[in-house]
PDB file of C-alpha atoms in Angstrom:
ATOM      1  CA  THR A1230      61.655  26.048   0.147  1.00 43.00           C
ATOM      2  CA  LYS A1231      63.880  22.854  -0.500  1.00 57.00           C
ATOM      3  CA  PRO A1232      65.881  22.150  -3.792  1.00 57.00           C
ATOM      4  CA  ALA A1233      64.992  19.177  -5.718  1.00 68.00           C
ATOM      5  CA  CYS A1234      66.145  15.774  -4.801  1.00 58.00           C
ATOM      6  CA  GLU A1235      67.576  13.160  -7.504  1.00 56.00           C
ATOM      7  CA  PHE A1236      67.502   9.414  -6.727  1.00 53.00           C
ATOM      8  CA  ILE A1237      70.789   7.860  -8.466  1.00 58.00           C
ATOM      9  CA  HIS A1238      71.347   3.864  -7.721  1.00 56.00           C
ATOM     10  CA  GLY A1239      69.183   4.286  -4.765  1.00 64.00           C
ATOM     11  CA  LEU A1240      70.756   7.220  -3.067  1.00 60.00           C
ATOM     12  CA  ARG A1241      69.023  10.355  -2.533  1.00 58.00           C
ATOM     13  CA  VAL A1242      71.041  13.258  -3.859  1.00 63.00           C
ATOM     14  CA  GLN A1243      70.005  17.049  -3.334  1.00 62.00           C
ATOM     15  CA  LYS A1244      70.446  19.236  -6.068  1.00 60.00           C
ATOM     16  CA  PRO A1245      71.860  22.889  -5.223  1.00 59.00           C
ATOM     17  CA  MET A1246      69.672  25.606  -4.674  1.00 57.00           C
ATOM     18  CA  PRO A1247      69.531  27.716  -8.030  1.00 62.00           C
ATOM     19  CA  GLN A1248      71.067  30.946  -7.861  1.00 75.00           C
ATOM     20  CA  GLY A1249      70.802  34.229 -10.066  1.00 88.00           C
ATOM     21  CA  GLU A1250      72.843  33.153 -13.253  1.00 94.00           C
ATOM     22  CA  HIS A1251      71.388  29.677 -13.168  1.00 91.00           C
ATOM     23  CA  SER A1252      67.681  31.032 -12.826  1.00 93.00           C
ATOM     24  CA  THR A1253      68.192  33.812 -15.510  1.00 96.00           C
ATOM     25  CA  LEU A1254      69.497  31.162 -17.870  1.00 98.00           C
ATOM     26  CA  GLN A1255      67.014  28.396 -17.351  1.00 96.00           C
ATOM     27  CA  ARG A1256      64.031  31.428 -17.716  1.00 97.00           C
ATOM     28  CA  GLU A1257      65.191  32.796 -20.719  1.00 98.00           C
ATOM     29  CA  LEU A1258      65.836  29.343 -22.441  1.00 98.00           C
ATOM     30  CA  VAL A1259      62.307  27.973 -21.385  1.00 98.00           C
ATOM     31  CA  ILE A1260      60.801  31.095 -22.745  1.00 97.00           C
ATOM     32  CA  SER A1261      62.496  30.997 -25.980  1.00 96.00           C
ATOM     33  CA  LEU A1262      61.889  27.326 -26.469  1.00 97.00           C
ATOM     34  CA  THR A1263      58.272  27.365 -25.366  1.00 96.00           C
ATOM     35  CA  LEU A1264      57.808  30.469 -28.053  1.00 95.00           C
ATOM     36  CA  LEU A1265      59.506  28.498 -30.926  1.00 93.00           C
ATOM     37  CA  PHE A1266      57.680  25.074 -29.944  1.00 94.00           C
ATOM     38  CA  ARG A1267      54.309  26.993 -29.671  1.00 90.00           C
ATOM     39  CA  ARG A1268      54.356  27.700 -33.307  1.00 84.00           C
ATOM     40  CA  SER A1269      54.784  23.982 -34.582  1.00 86.00           C
ATOM     41  CA  ARG A1270      53.396  22.319 -31.304  1.00 91.00           C
ATOM     42  CA  SER A1271      56.108  19.941 -31.887  1.00 94.00           C
ATOM     43  CA  ALA A1272      57.522  19.722 -28.384  1.00 97.00           C
ATOM     44  CA  VAL A1273      57.355  21.059 -24.686  1.00 98.00           C
ATOM     45  CA  ALA A1274      60.205  22.675 -22.566  1.00 98.00           C
ATOM     46  CA  TYR A1275      59.668  21.792 -18.785  1.00 98.00           C
ATOM     47  CA  PRO A1276      61.853  23.644 -16.192  1.00 96.00           C
ATOM     48  CA  GLU A1277      62.735  21.344 -13.176  1.00 94.00           C
ATOM     49  CA  LEU A1278      60.543  18.235 -14.082  1.00 95.00           C
ATOM     50  CA  ARG A1279      61.343  15.020 -12.415  1.00 93.00           C
ATOM     51  CA  CYS A1280      61.842  12.279 -14.799  1.00 95.00           C
ATOM     52  CA  SER A1281      62.151   8.757 -13.473  1.00 94.00           C
ATOM     53  CA  PHE A1282      63.633   5.882 -15.850  1.00 93.00           C
ATOM     54  CA  GLY A1283      66.343   3.480 -15.766  1.00 88.00           C
ATOM     55  CA  ASP A1284      67.460   3.384 -12.174  1.00 86.00           C
ATOM     56  CA  ARG A1285      67.671   6.939 -11.768  1.00 87.00           C
ATOM     57  CA  SER A1286      65.065   9.676 -11.013  1.00 90.00           C
ATOM     58  CA  ILE A1287      66.468  12.911 -12.214  1.00 93.00           C
ATOM     59  CA  VAL A1288      65.250  16.466 -12.285  1.00 93.00           C
ATOM     60  CA  PRO A1289      67.071  18.313 -15.433  1.00 96.00           C
ATOM     61  CA  ASP A1290      66.995  22.061 -15.156  1.00 96.00           C
ATOM     62  CA  ILE A1291      65.166  22.039 -18.684  1.00 98.00           C
ATOM     63  CA  ALA A1292      63.477  18.566 -19.995  1.00 98.00           C
ATOM     64  CA  VAL A1293      62.421  19.016 -23.674  1.00 98.00           C
ATOM     65  CA  PHE A1294      59.689  16.273 -24.790  1.00 98.00           C
ATOM     66  CA  LEU A1295      58.361  15.921 -28.165  1.00 98.00           C
ATOM     67  CA  ALA A1296      54.540  16.672 -28.005  1.00 97.00           C
ATOM     68  CA  ASN A1297      53.652  13.135 -29.032  1.00 97.00           C
ATOM     69  CA  ARG A1298      55.727  11.921 -26.344  1.00 98.00           C
ATOM     70  CA  VAL A1299      54.295  13.876 -23.389  1.00 98.00           C
ATOM     71  CA  PRO A1300      52.544  11.338 -20.924  1.00 97.00           C
ATOM     72  CA  ARG A1301      48.667  11.999 -21.093  1.00 97.00           C
ATOM     73  CA  THR A1302      45.854  10.833 -18.927  1.00 97.00           C
ATOM     74  CA  ALA A1303      42.709   9.031 -20.571  1.00 96.00           C
ATOM     75  CA  ASP A1304      41.179  12.635 -21.050  1.00 96.00           C
ATOM     76  CA  GLY A1305      44.388  14.220 -22.657  1.00 95.00           C
ATOM     77  CA  ARG A1306      45.859  16.042 -19.548  1.00 97.00           C
ATOM     78  CA  VAL A1307      49.507  16.173 -18.834  1.00 97.00           C
ATOM     79  CA  GLU A1308      50.355  13.334 -16.583  1.00 96.00           C
ATOM     80  CA  ASN A1309      52.085  14.268 -13.467  1.00 95.00           C
ATOM     81  CA  THR A1310      54.423  11.338 -13.561  1.00 93.00           C
ATOM     82  CA  PHE A1311      57.036  11.253 -16.351  1.00 96.00           C
ATOM     83  CA  SER A1312      58.543   7.683 -16.572  1.00 96.00           C
ATOM     84  CA  ILE A1313      60.678   8.329 -19.590  1.00 97.00           C
ATOM     85  CA  ALA A1314      63.741  10.064 -20.724  1.00 97.00           C
ATOM     86  CA  PRO A1315      63.485  13.504 -22.208  1.00 98.00           C
ATOM     87  CA  ASP A1316      64.305  13.982 -25.927  1.00 98.00           C
ATOM     88  CA  TRP A1317      66.698  16.836 -24.809  1.00 99.00           C
ATOM     89  CA  THR A1318      67.922  17.504 -21.666  1.00 98.00           C
ATOM     90  CA  ILE A1319      69.717  20.776 -20.649  1.00 99.00           C
ATOM     91  CA  GLU A1320      71.619  21.201 -17.404  1.00 98.00           C
ATOM     92  CA  ILE A1321      73.040  24.468 -15.959  1.00 97.00           C
ATOM     93  CA  LEU A1322      76.019  24.260 -13.561  1.00 95.00           C
ATOM     94  CA  SER A1323      75.594  25.903 -10.397  1.00 90.00           C
ATOM     95  CA  PRO A1324      78.604  27.077  -8.135  1.00 88.00           C
ATOM     96  CA  GLY A1325      79.636  24.227  -6.205  1.00 84.00           C
ATOM     97  CA  GLN A1326      77.737  21.766  -8.304  1.00 88.00           C
ATOM     98  CA  SER A1327      79.515  18.613  -9.240  1.00 90.00           C
ATOM     99  CA  THR A1328      80.168  18.584 -13.061  1.00 94.00           C
ATOM    100  CA  THR A1329      80.510  14.666 -12.802  1.00 94.00           C
ATOM    101  CA  LYS A1330      77.326  14.171 -11.162  1.00 92.00           C
ATOM    102  CA  VAL A1331      75.783  16.181 -13.954  1.00 95.00           C
ATOM    103  CA  VAL A1332      77.361  14.657 -16.806  1.00 97.00           C
ATOM    104  CA  LYS A1333      76.573  11.122 -15.510  1.00 94.00           C
ATOM    105  CA  ASN A1334      72.817  12.259 -15.662  1.00 95.00           C
ATOM    106  CA  ILE A1335      73.342  13.574 -19.220  1.00 98.00           C
ATOM    107  CA  LEU A1336      74.935  10.250 -20.107  1.00 96.00           C
ATOM    108  CA  HIS A1337      72.208   8.392 -18.608  1.00 96.00           C
ATOM    109  CA  CYS A1338      69.578  10.205 -20.488  1.00 97.00           C
ATOM    110  CA  LEU A1339      71.437   9.603 -23.734  1.00 98.00           C
ATOM    111  CA  ASN A1340      71.789   6.000 -22.843  1.00 96.00           C
ATOM    112  CA  GLN A1341      67.722   5.697 -22.467  1.00 96.00           C
ATOM    113  CA  GLY A1342      67.080   7.468 -25.888  1.00 96.00           C
ATOM    114  CA  THR A1343      67.724  11.059 -25.341  1.00 98.00           C
ATOM    115  CA  GLN A1344      68.761  12.739 -28.415  1.00 98.00           C
ATOM    116  CA  MET A1345      70.998  15.420 -27.141  1.00 98.00           C
ATOM    117  CA  GLY A1346      72.188  16.881 -23.657  1.00 99.00           C
ATOM    118  CA  TRP A1347      73.567  20.315 -22.988  1.00 99.00           C
ATOM    119  CA  LEU A1348      75.942  21.420 -20.108  1.00 99.00           C
ATOM    120  CA  ILE A1349      75.911  25.027 -19.470  1.00 98.00           C
ATOM    121  CA  ASP A1350      78.692  26.514 -17.659  1.00 98.00           C
ATOM    122  CA  PRO A1351      78.058  30.166 -17.027  1.00 97.00           C
ATOM    123  CA  ALA A1352      81.262  30.668 -15.083  1.00 95.00           C
ATOM    124  CA  GLU A1353      83.270  29.724 -18.248  1.00 96.00           C
ATOM    125  CA  GLN A1354      80.854  30.954 -20.802  1.00 98.00           C
ATOM    126  CA  THR A1355      80.816  27.559 -22.104  1.00 98.00           C
ATOM    127  CA  VAL A1356      78.339  24.698 -23.525  1.00 99.00           C
ATOM    128  CA  PHE A1357      79.096  21.243 -23.880  1.00 99.00           C
ATOM    129  CA  ILE A1358      76.902  19.521 -26.203  1.00 98.00           C
ATOM    130  CA  TYR A1359      76.421  15.959 -25.790  1.00 98.00           C
ATOM    131  CA  SER A1360      74.845  13.250 -28.519  1.00 97.00           C
ATOM    132  CA  PRO A1361      74.666   9.535 -28.798  1.00 95.00           C
ATOM    133  CA  LEU A1362      77.507   8.123 -30.917  1.00 86.00           C
ATOM    134  CA  GLN A1363      79.427  11.314 -31.315  1.00 91.00           C
ATOM    135  CA  PRO A1364      82.112  13.220 -29.344  1.00 95.00           C
ATOM    136  CA  VAL A1365      81.305  15.778 -27.104  1.00 98.00           C
ATOM    137  CA  LEU A1366      81.414  19.507 -28.573  1.00 98.00           C
ATOM    138  CA  CYS A1367      82.705  22.397 -26.784  1.00 98.00           C
ATOM    139  CA  PHE A1368      81.294  25.692 -27.735  1.00 98.00           C
ATOM    140  CA  ASP A1369      82.956  28.441 -26.027  1.00 98.00           C
ATOM    141  CA  LEU A1370      83.441  31.206 -28.775  1.00 98.00           C
ATOM    142  CA  PRO A1371      80.870  34.272 -28.711  1.00 97.00           C
ATOM    143  CA  GLU A1372      80.019  33.548 -32.636  1.00 98.00           C
ATOM    144  CA  GLN A1373      79.519  29.850 -32.359  1.00 98.00           C
ATOM    145  CA  ARG A1374      75.933  28.778 -32.979  1.00 97.00           C
ATOM    146  CA  LEU A1375      74.600  26.136 -30.748  1.00 98.00           C
ATOM    147  CA  LEU A1376      73.598  22.805 -32.205  1.00 96.00           C
ATOM    148  CA  ALA A1377      69.836  21.466 -31.198  1.00 96.00           C
ATOM    149  CA  PRO A1378      68.343  18.209 -31.795  1.00 96.00           C
ATOM    150  CA  ALA A1379      67.040  17.627 -35.416  1.00 94.00           C
ATOM    151  CA  PHE A1380      63.494  18.091 -34.284  1.00 94.00           C
ATOM    152  CA  VAL A1381      64.044  21.627 -33.266  1.00 92.00           C
ATOM    153  CA  GLU A1382      63.305  23.592 -36.035  1.00 81.00           C
ATOM    154  CA  ASP A1383      64.637  27.476 -36.758  1.00 85.00           C
ATOM    155  CA  PHE A1384      66.673  27.407 -33.523  1.00 90.00           C
ATOM    156  CA  GLN A1385      69.022  30.355 -33.673  1.00 92.00           C
ATOM    157  CA  LEU A1386      71.233  30.990 -30.622  1.00 97.00           C
ATOM    158  CA  THR A1387      74.918  31.824 -30.170  1.00 98.00           C
ATOM    159  CA  ILE A1388      76.982  31.666 -27.187  1.00 98.00           C
ATOM    160  CA  GLU A1389      77.163  35.236 -27.097  1.00 98.00           C
ATOM    161  CA  GLU A1390      73.292  35.487 -27.197  1.00 98.00           C
ATOM    162  CA  LEU A1391      72.995  32.911 -24.563  1.00 98.00           C
ATOM    163  CA  PHE A1392      75.351  34.498 -22.001  1.00 98.00           C
ATOM    164  CA  SER A1393      73.904  37.878 -22.960  1.00 98.00           C
ATOM    165  CA  TRP A1394      70.926  37.176 -20.904  1.00 98.00           C
ATOM    166  CA  LEU A1395      72.972  37.340 -17.822  1.00 96.00           C
ATOM    167  CA  ARG A1396      73.519  41.241 -18.385  1.00 95.00           C
ATOM    168  CA  THR A1397      69.815  41.980 -19.094  1.00 83.00           C
TER     169      THR A1397
END
């Protein structure tokens, strides 16, 4: 098994292999978002989905798309190729992963229409939230409720709840 590769400015960049904390947070977030979106059918959360747009081909840890923006075939099936930016991109730092490269991918998404980007740092138990035209927000207190894009209704998750998944 090989880790995913991203293509940035024509260069192939290999993502690090996910480890336990990364995979746990990714799994729990995808499950939580899927259960939330299933009720309203408003959006879909995809783990490790290649998204090719602008001059990059990236693989966010979680890419969330509004349901009406999911590329479809003529018969209504989900396309294999996503040539648009996600509506919400979520990245989880792995040990040894370059924060700068991950932030650049989030900023690229925001410049291409993404509504929000999260950068989750398990080692620091911190989430940085990026939005267009707003300063970066830092969430690191246990009781802080994380912000989600406007299209996400009834999303209730605190820093404490997020990182408690690492103890289950």
